[in-house]
CSV table of C-alpha atoms in Angstrom, one decimal:
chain,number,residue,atom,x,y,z
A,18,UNK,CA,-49.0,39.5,96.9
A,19,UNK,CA,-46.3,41.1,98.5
A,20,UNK,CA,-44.8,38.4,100.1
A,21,UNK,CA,-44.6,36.6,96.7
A,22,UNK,CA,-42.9,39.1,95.2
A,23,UNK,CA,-39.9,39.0,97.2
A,24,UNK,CA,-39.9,35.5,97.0
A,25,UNK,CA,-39.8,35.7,93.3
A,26,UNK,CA,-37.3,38.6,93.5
A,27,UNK,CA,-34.5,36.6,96.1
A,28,UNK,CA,-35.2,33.8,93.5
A,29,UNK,CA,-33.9,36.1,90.4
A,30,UNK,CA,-31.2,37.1,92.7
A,31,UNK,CA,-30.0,33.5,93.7
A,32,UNK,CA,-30.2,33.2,89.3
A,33,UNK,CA,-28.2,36.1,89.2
A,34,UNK,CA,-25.6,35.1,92.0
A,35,UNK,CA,-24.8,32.0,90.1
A,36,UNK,CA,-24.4,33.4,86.9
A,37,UNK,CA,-22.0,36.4,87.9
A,38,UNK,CA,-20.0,33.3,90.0
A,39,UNK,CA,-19.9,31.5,86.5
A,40,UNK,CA,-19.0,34.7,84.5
A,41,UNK,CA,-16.6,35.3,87.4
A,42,UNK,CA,-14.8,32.3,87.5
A,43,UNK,CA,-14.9,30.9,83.3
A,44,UNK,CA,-13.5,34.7,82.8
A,45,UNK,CA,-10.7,33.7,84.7
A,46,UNK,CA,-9.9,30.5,83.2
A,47,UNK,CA,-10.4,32.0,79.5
A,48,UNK,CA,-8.6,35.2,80.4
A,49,UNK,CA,-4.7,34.7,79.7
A,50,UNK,CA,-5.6,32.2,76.7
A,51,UNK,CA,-7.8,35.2,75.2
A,52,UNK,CA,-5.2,37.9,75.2
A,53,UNK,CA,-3.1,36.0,73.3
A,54,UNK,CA,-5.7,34.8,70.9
A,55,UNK,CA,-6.8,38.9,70.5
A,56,UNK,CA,-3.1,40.0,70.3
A,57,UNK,CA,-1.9,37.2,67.7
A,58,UNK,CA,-5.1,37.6,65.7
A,59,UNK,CA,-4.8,41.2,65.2
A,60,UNK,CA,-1.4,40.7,63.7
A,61,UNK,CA,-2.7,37.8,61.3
A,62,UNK,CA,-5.2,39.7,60.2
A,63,UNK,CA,-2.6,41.4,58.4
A,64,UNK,CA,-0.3,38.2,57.8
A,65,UNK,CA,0.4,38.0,53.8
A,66,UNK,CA,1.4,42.0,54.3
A,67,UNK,CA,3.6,41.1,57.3
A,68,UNK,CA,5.0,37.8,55.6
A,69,UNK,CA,5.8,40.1,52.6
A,70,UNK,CA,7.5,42.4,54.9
A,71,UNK,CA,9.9,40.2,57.1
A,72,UNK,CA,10.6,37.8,54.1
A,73,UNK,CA,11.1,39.9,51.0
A,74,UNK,CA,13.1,37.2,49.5
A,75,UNK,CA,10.5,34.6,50.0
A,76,UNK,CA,7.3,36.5,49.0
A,77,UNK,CA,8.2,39.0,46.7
A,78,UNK,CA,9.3,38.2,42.8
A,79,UNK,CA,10.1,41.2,40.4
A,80,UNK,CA,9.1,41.0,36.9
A,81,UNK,CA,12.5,41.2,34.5
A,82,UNK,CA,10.1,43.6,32.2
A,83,UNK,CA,6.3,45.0,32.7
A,84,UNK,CA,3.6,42.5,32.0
A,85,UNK,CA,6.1,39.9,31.7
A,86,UNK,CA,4.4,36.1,31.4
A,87,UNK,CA,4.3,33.3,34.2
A,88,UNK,CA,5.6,30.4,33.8
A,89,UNK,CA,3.0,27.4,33.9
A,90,UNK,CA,2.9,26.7,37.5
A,91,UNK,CA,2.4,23.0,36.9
A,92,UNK,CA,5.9,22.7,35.6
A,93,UNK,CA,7.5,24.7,38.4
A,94,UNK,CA,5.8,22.2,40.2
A,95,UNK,CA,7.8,19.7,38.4
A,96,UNK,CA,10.7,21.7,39.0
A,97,UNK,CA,10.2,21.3,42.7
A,98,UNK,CA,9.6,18.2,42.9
A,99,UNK,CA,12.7,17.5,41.2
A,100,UNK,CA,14.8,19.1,43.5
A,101,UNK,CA,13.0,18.0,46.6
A,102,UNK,CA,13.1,13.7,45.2
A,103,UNK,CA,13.1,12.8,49.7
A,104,UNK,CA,9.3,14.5,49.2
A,105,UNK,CA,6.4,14.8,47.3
A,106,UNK,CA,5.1,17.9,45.5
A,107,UNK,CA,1.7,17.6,46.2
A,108,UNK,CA,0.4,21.1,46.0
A,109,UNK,CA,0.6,23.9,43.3
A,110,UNK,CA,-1.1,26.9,43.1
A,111,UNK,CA,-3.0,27.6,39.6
A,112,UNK,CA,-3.1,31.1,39.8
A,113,UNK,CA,-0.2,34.4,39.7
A,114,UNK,CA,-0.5,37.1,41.9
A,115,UNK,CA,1.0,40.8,40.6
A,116,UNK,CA,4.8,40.7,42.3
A,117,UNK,CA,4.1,37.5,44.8
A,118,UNK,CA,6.3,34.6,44.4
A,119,UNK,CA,4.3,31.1,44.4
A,120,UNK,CA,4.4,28.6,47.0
A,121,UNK,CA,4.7,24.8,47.0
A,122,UNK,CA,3.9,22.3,49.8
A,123,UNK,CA,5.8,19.1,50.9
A,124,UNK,CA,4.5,16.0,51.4
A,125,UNK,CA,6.9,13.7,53.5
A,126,UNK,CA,7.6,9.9,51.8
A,127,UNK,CA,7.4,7.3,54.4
A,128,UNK,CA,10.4,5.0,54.9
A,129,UNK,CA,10.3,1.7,52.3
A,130,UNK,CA,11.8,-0.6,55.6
A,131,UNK,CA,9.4,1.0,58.6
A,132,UNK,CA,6.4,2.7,57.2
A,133,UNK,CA,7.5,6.2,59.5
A,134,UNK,CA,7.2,9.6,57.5
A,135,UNK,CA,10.7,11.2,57.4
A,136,UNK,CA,10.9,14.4,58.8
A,137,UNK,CA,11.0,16.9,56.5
A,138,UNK,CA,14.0,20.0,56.9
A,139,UNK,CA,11.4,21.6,54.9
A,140,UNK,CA,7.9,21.6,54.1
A,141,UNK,CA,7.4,25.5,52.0
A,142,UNK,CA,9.2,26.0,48.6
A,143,UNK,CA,9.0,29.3,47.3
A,144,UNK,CA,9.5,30.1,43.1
A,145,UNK,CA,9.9,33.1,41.1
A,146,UNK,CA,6.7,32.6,38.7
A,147,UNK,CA,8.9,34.4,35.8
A,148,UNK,CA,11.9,32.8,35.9
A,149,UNK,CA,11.3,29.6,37.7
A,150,UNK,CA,14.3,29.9,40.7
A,151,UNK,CA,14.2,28.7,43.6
A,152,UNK,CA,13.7,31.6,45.8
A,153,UNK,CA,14.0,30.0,49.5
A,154,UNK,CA,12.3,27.2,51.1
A,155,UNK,CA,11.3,27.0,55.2
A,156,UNK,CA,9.6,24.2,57.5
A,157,UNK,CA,6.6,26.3,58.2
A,158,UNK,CA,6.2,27.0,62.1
A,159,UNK,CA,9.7,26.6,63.1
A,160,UNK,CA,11.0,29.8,64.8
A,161,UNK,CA,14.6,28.4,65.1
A,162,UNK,CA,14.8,29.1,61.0
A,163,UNK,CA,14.5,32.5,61.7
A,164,UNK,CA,12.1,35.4,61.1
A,165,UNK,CA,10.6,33.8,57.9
A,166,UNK,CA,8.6,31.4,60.0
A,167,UNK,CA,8.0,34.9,62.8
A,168,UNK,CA,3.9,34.9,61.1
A,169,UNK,CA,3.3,31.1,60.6
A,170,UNK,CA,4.8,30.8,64.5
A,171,UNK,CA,2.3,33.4,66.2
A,172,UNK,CA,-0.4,31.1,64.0
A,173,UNK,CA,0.5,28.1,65.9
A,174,UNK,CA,0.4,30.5,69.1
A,175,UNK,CA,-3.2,31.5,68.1
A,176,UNK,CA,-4.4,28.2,67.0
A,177,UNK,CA,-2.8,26.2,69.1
A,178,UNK,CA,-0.4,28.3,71.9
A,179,UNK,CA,2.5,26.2,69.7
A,180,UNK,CA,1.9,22.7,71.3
A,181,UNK,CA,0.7,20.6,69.2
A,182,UNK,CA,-2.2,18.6,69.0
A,183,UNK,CA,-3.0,18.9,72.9
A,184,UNK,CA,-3.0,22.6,72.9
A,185,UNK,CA,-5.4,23.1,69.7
A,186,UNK,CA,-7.7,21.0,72.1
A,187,UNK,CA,-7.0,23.0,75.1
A,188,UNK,CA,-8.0,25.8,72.8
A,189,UNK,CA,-11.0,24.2,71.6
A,190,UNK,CA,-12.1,23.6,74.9
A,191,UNK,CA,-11.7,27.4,75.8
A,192,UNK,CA,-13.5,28.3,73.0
A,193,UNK,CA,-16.5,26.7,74.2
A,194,UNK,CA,-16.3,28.2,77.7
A,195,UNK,CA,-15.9,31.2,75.6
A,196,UNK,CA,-19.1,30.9,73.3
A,197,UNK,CA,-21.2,30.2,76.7
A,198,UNK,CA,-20.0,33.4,78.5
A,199,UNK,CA,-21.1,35.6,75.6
A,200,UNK,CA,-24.4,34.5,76.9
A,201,UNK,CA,-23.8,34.4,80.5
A,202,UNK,CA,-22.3,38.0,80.0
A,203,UNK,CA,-24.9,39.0,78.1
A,204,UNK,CA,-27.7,38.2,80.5
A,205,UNK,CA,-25.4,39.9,83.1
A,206,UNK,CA,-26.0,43.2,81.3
A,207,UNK,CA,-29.9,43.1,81.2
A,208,UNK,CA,-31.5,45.1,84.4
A,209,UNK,CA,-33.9,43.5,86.2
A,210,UNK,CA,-37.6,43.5,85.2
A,211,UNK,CA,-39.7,46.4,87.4
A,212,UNK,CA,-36.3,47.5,89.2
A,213,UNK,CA,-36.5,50.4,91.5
A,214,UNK,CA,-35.0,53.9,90.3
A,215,UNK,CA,-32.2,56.0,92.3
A,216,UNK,CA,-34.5,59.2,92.7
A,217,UNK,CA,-37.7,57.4,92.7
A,218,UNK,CA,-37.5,54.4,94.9
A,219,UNK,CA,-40.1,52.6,93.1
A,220,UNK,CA,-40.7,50.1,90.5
A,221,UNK,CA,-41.0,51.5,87.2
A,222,UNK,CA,-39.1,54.7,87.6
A,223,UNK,CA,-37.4,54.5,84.2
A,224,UNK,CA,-38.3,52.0,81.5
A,225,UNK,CA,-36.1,48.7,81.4
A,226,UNK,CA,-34.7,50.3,77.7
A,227,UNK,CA,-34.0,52.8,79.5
A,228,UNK,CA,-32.4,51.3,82.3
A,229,UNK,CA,-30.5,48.8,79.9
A,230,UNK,CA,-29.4,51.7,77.5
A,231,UNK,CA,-26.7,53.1,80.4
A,232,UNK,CA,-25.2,49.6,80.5
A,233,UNK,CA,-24.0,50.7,76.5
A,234,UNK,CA,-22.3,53.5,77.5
A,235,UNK,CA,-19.1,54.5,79.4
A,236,UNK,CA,-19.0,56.6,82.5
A,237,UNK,CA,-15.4,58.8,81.4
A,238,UNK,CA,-15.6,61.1,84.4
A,239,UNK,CA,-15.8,58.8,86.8
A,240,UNK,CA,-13.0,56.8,88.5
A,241,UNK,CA,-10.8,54.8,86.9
A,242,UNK,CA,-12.8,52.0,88.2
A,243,UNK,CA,-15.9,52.7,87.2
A,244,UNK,CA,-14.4,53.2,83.6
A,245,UNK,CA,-12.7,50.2,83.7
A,246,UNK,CA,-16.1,48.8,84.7
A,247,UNK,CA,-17.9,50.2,81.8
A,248,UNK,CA,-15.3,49.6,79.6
A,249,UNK,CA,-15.6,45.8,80.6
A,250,UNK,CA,-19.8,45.8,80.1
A,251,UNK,CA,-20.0,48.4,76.7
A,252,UNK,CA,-17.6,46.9,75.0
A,253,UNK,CA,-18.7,43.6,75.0
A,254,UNK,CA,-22.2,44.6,74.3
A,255,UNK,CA,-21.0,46.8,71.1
A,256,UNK,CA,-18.9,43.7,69.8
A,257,UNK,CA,-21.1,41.0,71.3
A,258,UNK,CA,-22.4,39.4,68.0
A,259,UNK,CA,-18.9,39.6,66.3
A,260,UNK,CA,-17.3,37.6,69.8
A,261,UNK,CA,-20.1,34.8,69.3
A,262,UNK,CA,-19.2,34.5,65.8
A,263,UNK,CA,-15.6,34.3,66.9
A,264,UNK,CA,-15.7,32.0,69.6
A,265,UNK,CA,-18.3,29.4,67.9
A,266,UNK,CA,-15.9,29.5,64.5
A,267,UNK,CA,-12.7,28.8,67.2
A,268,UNK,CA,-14.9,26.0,68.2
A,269,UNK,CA,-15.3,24.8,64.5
A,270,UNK,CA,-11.5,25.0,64.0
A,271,UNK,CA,-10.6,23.2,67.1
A,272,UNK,CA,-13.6,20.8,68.2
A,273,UNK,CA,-15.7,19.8,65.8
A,274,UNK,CA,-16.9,16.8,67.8
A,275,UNK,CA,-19.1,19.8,69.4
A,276,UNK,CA,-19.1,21.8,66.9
A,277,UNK,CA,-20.5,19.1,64.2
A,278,UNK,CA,-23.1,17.5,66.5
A,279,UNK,CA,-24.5,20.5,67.0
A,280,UNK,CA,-25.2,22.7,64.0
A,281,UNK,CA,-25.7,18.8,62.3
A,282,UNK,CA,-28.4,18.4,64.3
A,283,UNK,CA,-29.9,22.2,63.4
A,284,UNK,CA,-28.7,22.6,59.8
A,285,UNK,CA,-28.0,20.8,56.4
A,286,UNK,CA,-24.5,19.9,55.7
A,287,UNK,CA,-23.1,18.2,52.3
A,288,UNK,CA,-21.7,15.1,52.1
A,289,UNK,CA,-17.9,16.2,52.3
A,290,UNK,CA,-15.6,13.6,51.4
A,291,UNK,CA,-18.1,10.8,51.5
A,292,UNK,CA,-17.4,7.2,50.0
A,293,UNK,CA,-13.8,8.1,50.0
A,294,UNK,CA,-11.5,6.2,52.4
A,295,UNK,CA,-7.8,5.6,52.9
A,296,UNK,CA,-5.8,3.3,51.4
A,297,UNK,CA,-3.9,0.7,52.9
A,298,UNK,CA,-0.6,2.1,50.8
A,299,UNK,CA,-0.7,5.6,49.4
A,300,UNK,CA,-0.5,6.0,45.8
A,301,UNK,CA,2.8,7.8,45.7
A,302,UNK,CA,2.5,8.5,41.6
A,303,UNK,CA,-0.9,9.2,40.4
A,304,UNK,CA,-1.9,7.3,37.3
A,305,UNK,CA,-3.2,10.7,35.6
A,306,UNK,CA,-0.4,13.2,35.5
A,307,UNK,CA,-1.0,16.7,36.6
A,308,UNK,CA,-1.5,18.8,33.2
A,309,UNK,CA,-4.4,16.0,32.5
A,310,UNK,CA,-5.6,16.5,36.0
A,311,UNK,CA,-6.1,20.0,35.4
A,312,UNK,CA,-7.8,19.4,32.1
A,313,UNK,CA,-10.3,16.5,34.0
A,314,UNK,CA,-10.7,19.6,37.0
A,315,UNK,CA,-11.5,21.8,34.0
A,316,UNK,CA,-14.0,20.0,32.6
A,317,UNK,CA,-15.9,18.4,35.8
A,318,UNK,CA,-16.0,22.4,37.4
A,319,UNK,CA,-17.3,23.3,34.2
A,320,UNK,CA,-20.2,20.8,34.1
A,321,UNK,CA,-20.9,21.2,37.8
A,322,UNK,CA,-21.5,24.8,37.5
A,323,UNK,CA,-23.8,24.7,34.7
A,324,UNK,CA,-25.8,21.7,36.5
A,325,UNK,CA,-25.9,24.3,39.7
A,326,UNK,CA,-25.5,27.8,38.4
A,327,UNK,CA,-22.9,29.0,39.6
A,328,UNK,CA,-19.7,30.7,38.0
A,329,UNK,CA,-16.1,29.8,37.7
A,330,UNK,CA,-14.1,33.0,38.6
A,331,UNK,CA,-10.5,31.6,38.3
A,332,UNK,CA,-8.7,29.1,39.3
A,333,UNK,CA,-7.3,28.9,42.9
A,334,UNK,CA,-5.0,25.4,43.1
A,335,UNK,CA,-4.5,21.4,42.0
A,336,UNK,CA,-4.0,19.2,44.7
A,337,UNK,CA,-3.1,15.5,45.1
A,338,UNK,CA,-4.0,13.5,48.1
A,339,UNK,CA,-1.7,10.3,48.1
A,340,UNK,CA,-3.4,8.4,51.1
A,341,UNK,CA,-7.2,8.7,49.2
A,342,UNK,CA,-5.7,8.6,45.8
A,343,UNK,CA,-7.8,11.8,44.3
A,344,UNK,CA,-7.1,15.1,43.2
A,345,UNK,CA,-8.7,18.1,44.6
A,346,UNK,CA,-9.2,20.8,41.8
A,347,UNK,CA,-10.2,24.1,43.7
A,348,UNK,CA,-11.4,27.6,42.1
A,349,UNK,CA,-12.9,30.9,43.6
A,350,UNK,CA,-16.7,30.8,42.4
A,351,UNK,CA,-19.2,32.9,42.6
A,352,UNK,CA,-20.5,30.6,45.7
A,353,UNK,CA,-17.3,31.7,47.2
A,354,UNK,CA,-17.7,34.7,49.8
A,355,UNK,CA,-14.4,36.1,49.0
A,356,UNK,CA,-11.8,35.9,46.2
A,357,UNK,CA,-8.2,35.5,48.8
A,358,UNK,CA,-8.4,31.5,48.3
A,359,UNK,CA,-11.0,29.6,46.8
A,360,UNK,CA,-13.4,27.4,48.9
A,361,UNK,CA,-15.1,25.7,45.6
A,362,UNK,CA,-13.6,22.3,44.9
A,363,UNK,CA,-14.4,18.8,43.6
A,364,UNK,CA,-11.9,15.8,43.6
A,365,UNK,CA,-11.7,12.8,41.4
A,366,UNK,CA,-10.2,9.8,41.1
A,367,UNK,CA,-6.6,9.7,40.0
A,368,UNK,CA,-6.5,7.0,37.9
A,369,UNK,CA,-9.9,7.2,36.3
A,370,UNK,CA,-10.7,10.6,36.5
A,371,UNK,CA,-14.0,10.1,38.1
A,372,UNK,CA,-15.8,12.7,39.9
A,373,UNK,CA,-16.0,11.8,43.6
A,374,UNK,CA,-17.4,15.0,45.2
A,375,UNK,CA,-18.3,18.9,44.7
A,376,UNK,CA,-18.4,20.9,47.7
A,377,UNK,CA,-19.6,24.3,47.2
A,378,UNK,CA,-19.1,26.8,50.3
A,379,UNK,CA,-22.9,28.4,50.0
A,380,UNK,CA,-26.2,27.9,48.1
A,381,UNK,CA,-26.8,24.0,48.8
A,382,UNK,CA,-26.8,23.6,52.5
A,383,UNK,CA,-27.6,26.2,55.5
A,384,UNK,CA,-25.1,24.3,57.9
A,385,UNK,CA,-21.7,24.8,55.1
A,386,UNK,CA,-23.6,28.3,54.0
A,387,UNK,CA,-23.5,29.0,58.0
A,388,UNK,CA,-20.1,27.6,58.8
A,389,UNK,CA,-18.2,29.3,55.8
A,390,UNK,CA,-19.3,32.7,56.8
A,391,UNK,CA,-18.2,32.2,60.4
A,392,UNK,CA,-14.9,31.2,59.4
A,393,UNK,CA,-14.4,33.5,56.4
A,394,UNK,CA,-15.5,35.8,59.1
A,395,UNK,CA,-13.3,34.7,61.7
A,396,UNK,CA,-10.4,35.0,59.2
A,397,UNK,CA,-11.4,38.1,57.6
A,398,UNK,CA,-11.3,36.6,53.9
A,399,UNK,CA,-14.5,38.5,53.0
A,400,UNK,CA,-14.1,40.5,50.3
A,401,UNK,CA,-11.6,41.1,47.5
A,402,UNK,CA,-8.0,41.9,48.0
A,403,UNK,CA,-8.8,45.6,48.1
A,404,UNK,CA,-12.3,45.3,49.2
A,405,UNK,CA,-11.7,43.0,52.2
A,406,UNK,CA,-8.9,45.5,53.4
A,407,UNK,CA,-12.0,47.4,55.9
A,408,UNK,CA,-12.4,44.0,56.7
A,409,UNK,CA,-8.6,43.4,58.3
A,410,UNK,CA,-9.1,46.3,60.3
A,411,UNK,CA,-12.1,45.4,61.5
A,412,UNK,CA,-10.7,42.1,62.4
A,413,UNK,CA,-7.7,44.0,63.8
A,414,UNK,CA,-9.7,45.9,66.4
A,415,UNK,CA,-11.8,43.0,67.5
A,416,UNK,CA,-8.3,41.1,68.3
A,417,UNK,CA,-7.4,44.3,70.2
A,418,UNK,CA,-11.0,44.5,71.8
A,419,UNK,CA,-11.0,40.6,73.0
A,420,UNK,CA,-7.2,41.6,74.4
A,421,UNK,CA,-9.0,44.7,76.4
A,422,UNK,CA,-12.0,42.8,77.2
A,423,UNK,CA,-9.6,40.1,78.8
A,424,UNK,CA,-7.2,42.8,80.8
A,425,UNK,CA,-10.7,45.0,82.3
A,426,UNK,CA,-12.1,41.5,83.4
A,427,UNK,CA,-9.1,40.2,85.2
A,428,UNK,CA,-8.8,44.2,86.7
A,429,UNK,CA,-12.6,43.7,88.0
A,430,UNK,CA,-12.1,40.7,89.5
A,431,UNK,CA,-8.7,42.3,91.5
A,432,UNK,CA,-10.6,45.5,92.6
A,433,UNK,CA,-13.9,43.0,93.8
A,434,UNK,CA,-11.3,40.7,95.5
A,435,UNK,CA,-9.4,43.5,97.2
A,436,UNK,CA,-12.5,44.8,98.5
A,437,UNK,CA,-13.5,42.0,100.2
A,438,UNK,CA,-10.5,41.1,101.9
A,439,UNK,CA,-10.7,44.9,103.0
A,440,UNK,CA,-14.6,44.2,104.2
A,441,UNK,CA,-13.3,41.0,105.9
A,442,UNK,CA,-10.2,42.2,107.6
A,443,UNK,CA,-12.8,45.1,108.8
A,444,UNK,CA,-14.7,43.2,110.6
């Protein structure tokens, strides 16, 4: 009997070995991309404030008198477009925020002779709603314009590290090391089953809650090791479930060829986009103009949410997609799990005004229901403007915590390295 309980027990160990190697060695490798990640998503948690705040001129619009009126923003839209004629117009928002300017997207027009999109000296127009000026316009991500594109640059960093294509892929692929450490660290903090006691020397000592409830704590008058130590373990136990949900949404953002196998193969999803396929030349001018396409967007939301109960809060924005040839009509419902964009939208066609799609963001399928709380999570765009403020500073302090979680781990590592070489020089 006793002889097979060692056996059993050098077994665990062996498990045990391997997984602190792994832990070891994917910390490592996840480490540097992490702190940034923590440190750039704590600032965008608070990005329309800090926008706001380094580009006055851009983001903020003062009413000539209280209460004064918007403009229709469909024919500022025209008034973009107008003085942009090298692009396309294709987005406009369909709803006025106290004091915020709105904001226009760029669509670049391919060349008639070679097919190539021109690149566009700018892709953001911002408009007084009141007045309808021309407040400023930037090519969103590019640092060399200044400090108006500071916020949408230390996005790129967090989504991407700024490089493109290749390095949202590198990030996706850290992501997933990232979503299978939570576990690996995880099991790392459980004791052992029927472990033996400091005082006692036998199995059983202290019950394995017990033993399990010091690995939750932090040992503060100890050395700075052992705190750095406990600082390392606690802390990602207190945060764990809130690092899953942020490393499995990164993987949604980055690869969804993971990410959609697998919670496909668990979960309902709706049928996003289906039927609807490029065309061979996009449809530059829509057949249906704008103000109709906001009537047809009107109507079709208003017959969808009386076929699923749901409620139309306001509208959010009227988009047209030239290489599909549809509009996408969008409001915040009451499907919606916040009101800072909304996430209910349908498109039709833009020449017969035919309903192609709904896509609600919860209540028809667990896998969207799932996937929109992880990223509205993720994002922290739960709640209102005023209620989802607790929510940016939590999102703040887990930014800060996967910074700390990345710097304790790295200073483990050192101390555990150092101490060997000392053990081996030793001997």
């Amino acid at each position: 009997m006793r002889c097979g309980r060692e056996i059993a027990g050098r077994r665990k160990g062996s498990h045990r070995a391997w997984l602190v190697l792994a832990h070891r060695w994917v910390g490592l490798v996840i480490a540097g991309f992490l702190l940034v990640a923590g440190l750039t998503g704590a600032l965008l948690a608070w990005n329309d404030e800090l926008e706001a705040w380094l580009s006055p001129e851009l983001f903020l619009a003062t009413p000539p008198v209280p209460d004064a009126p918007a403009q229709d923003p469909l024919i500022l839209r025209e008034r973009v477009q107008l003085a942009y004629p090298e692009a396309l117009a294709v987005h406009a928002p369909l709803t006025t925020q106290p004091g915020r300017t709105l904001t226009f997207n760029l669509y670049p027009l391919a060349d008639a002779a070679t097919g190539i999109e021109a690149e566009l000296a700018v892709d953001q127009v911002f408009v007084d709603p009141h007045d309808g000026r021309i407040l400023g316009a930037r090519r969103w991500g590019d640092l060399t314009q200044g400090l108006k594109n500071l916020m949408p640059f230390i996005y790129r960093l967090h989504y991407q590290l700024a490089l493109g294509v290749v390095g949202g892929r590198v990030f996706g692929v850290i992501s997933l090391l990232w979503t299978l450490d939570c576990f690996v660290g995880l099991c790392l903090s459980l004791p052992a089953r029927g472990g033996k006691t400091a005082k006692s020397g036998q199995a059983g000592g202290k019950s394995w809650l017990a033993r399990w409830r010091t690995s939750w704590g932090v040992r503060w008058g100890a050395g700075s090791y052992k705190v750095n130590f406990d600082l390392h373990r606690a802390g990602g136990l207190w945060a764990w479930a809130m690092l899953f949900v942020l490393a499995w949404s990164a993987v949604a953002f980055n690869l969804s060829e993971v990410y959609d196998p697998v919670m496909k193969s668990v979960f309902a999803h709706q049928q996003d986009g289906a039927g609807l396929r490029p065309q061979s030349v996009p449809e530059l001018v829509p057949a249906i103009g704008w103000q109709e396409a906001r009537e047809i967007g009107r109507r079709l939301m208003a017959e969808q949410a009386r076929v699923q109960g749901y409620t139309v809060l306001r509208e959010d924005a009227l988009s047209y997609e030239p290489s599909i040839g549809v509009y996408r009509y969008g409001v915040v419902s009451s499907r919606d799990v916040g009101d800072r964009w909304g996430a209910t939208s349908l498109k039709f066609d833009a020449g017969k005004g035919e309903l192609k799609n709904l896509w609600l963001p919860t209540g028809v399928a667990s896998g969207d229901t799932l996937r929109t709380w992880l990223t509205s999570l993720h994002t922290a765009a739960v709640g209102g403007m005023v209620a989802g403020l607790p929510m940016k500073l939590f999102i703040c302090a887990m930014g800060l915590a996967v910074a700390l979680l990345s710097g304790t781990g790295v200073v483990i590592w050192r101390k555990k390295r150092q101490g060997r070489r000392h053990a081996a020089s030793a001997r």
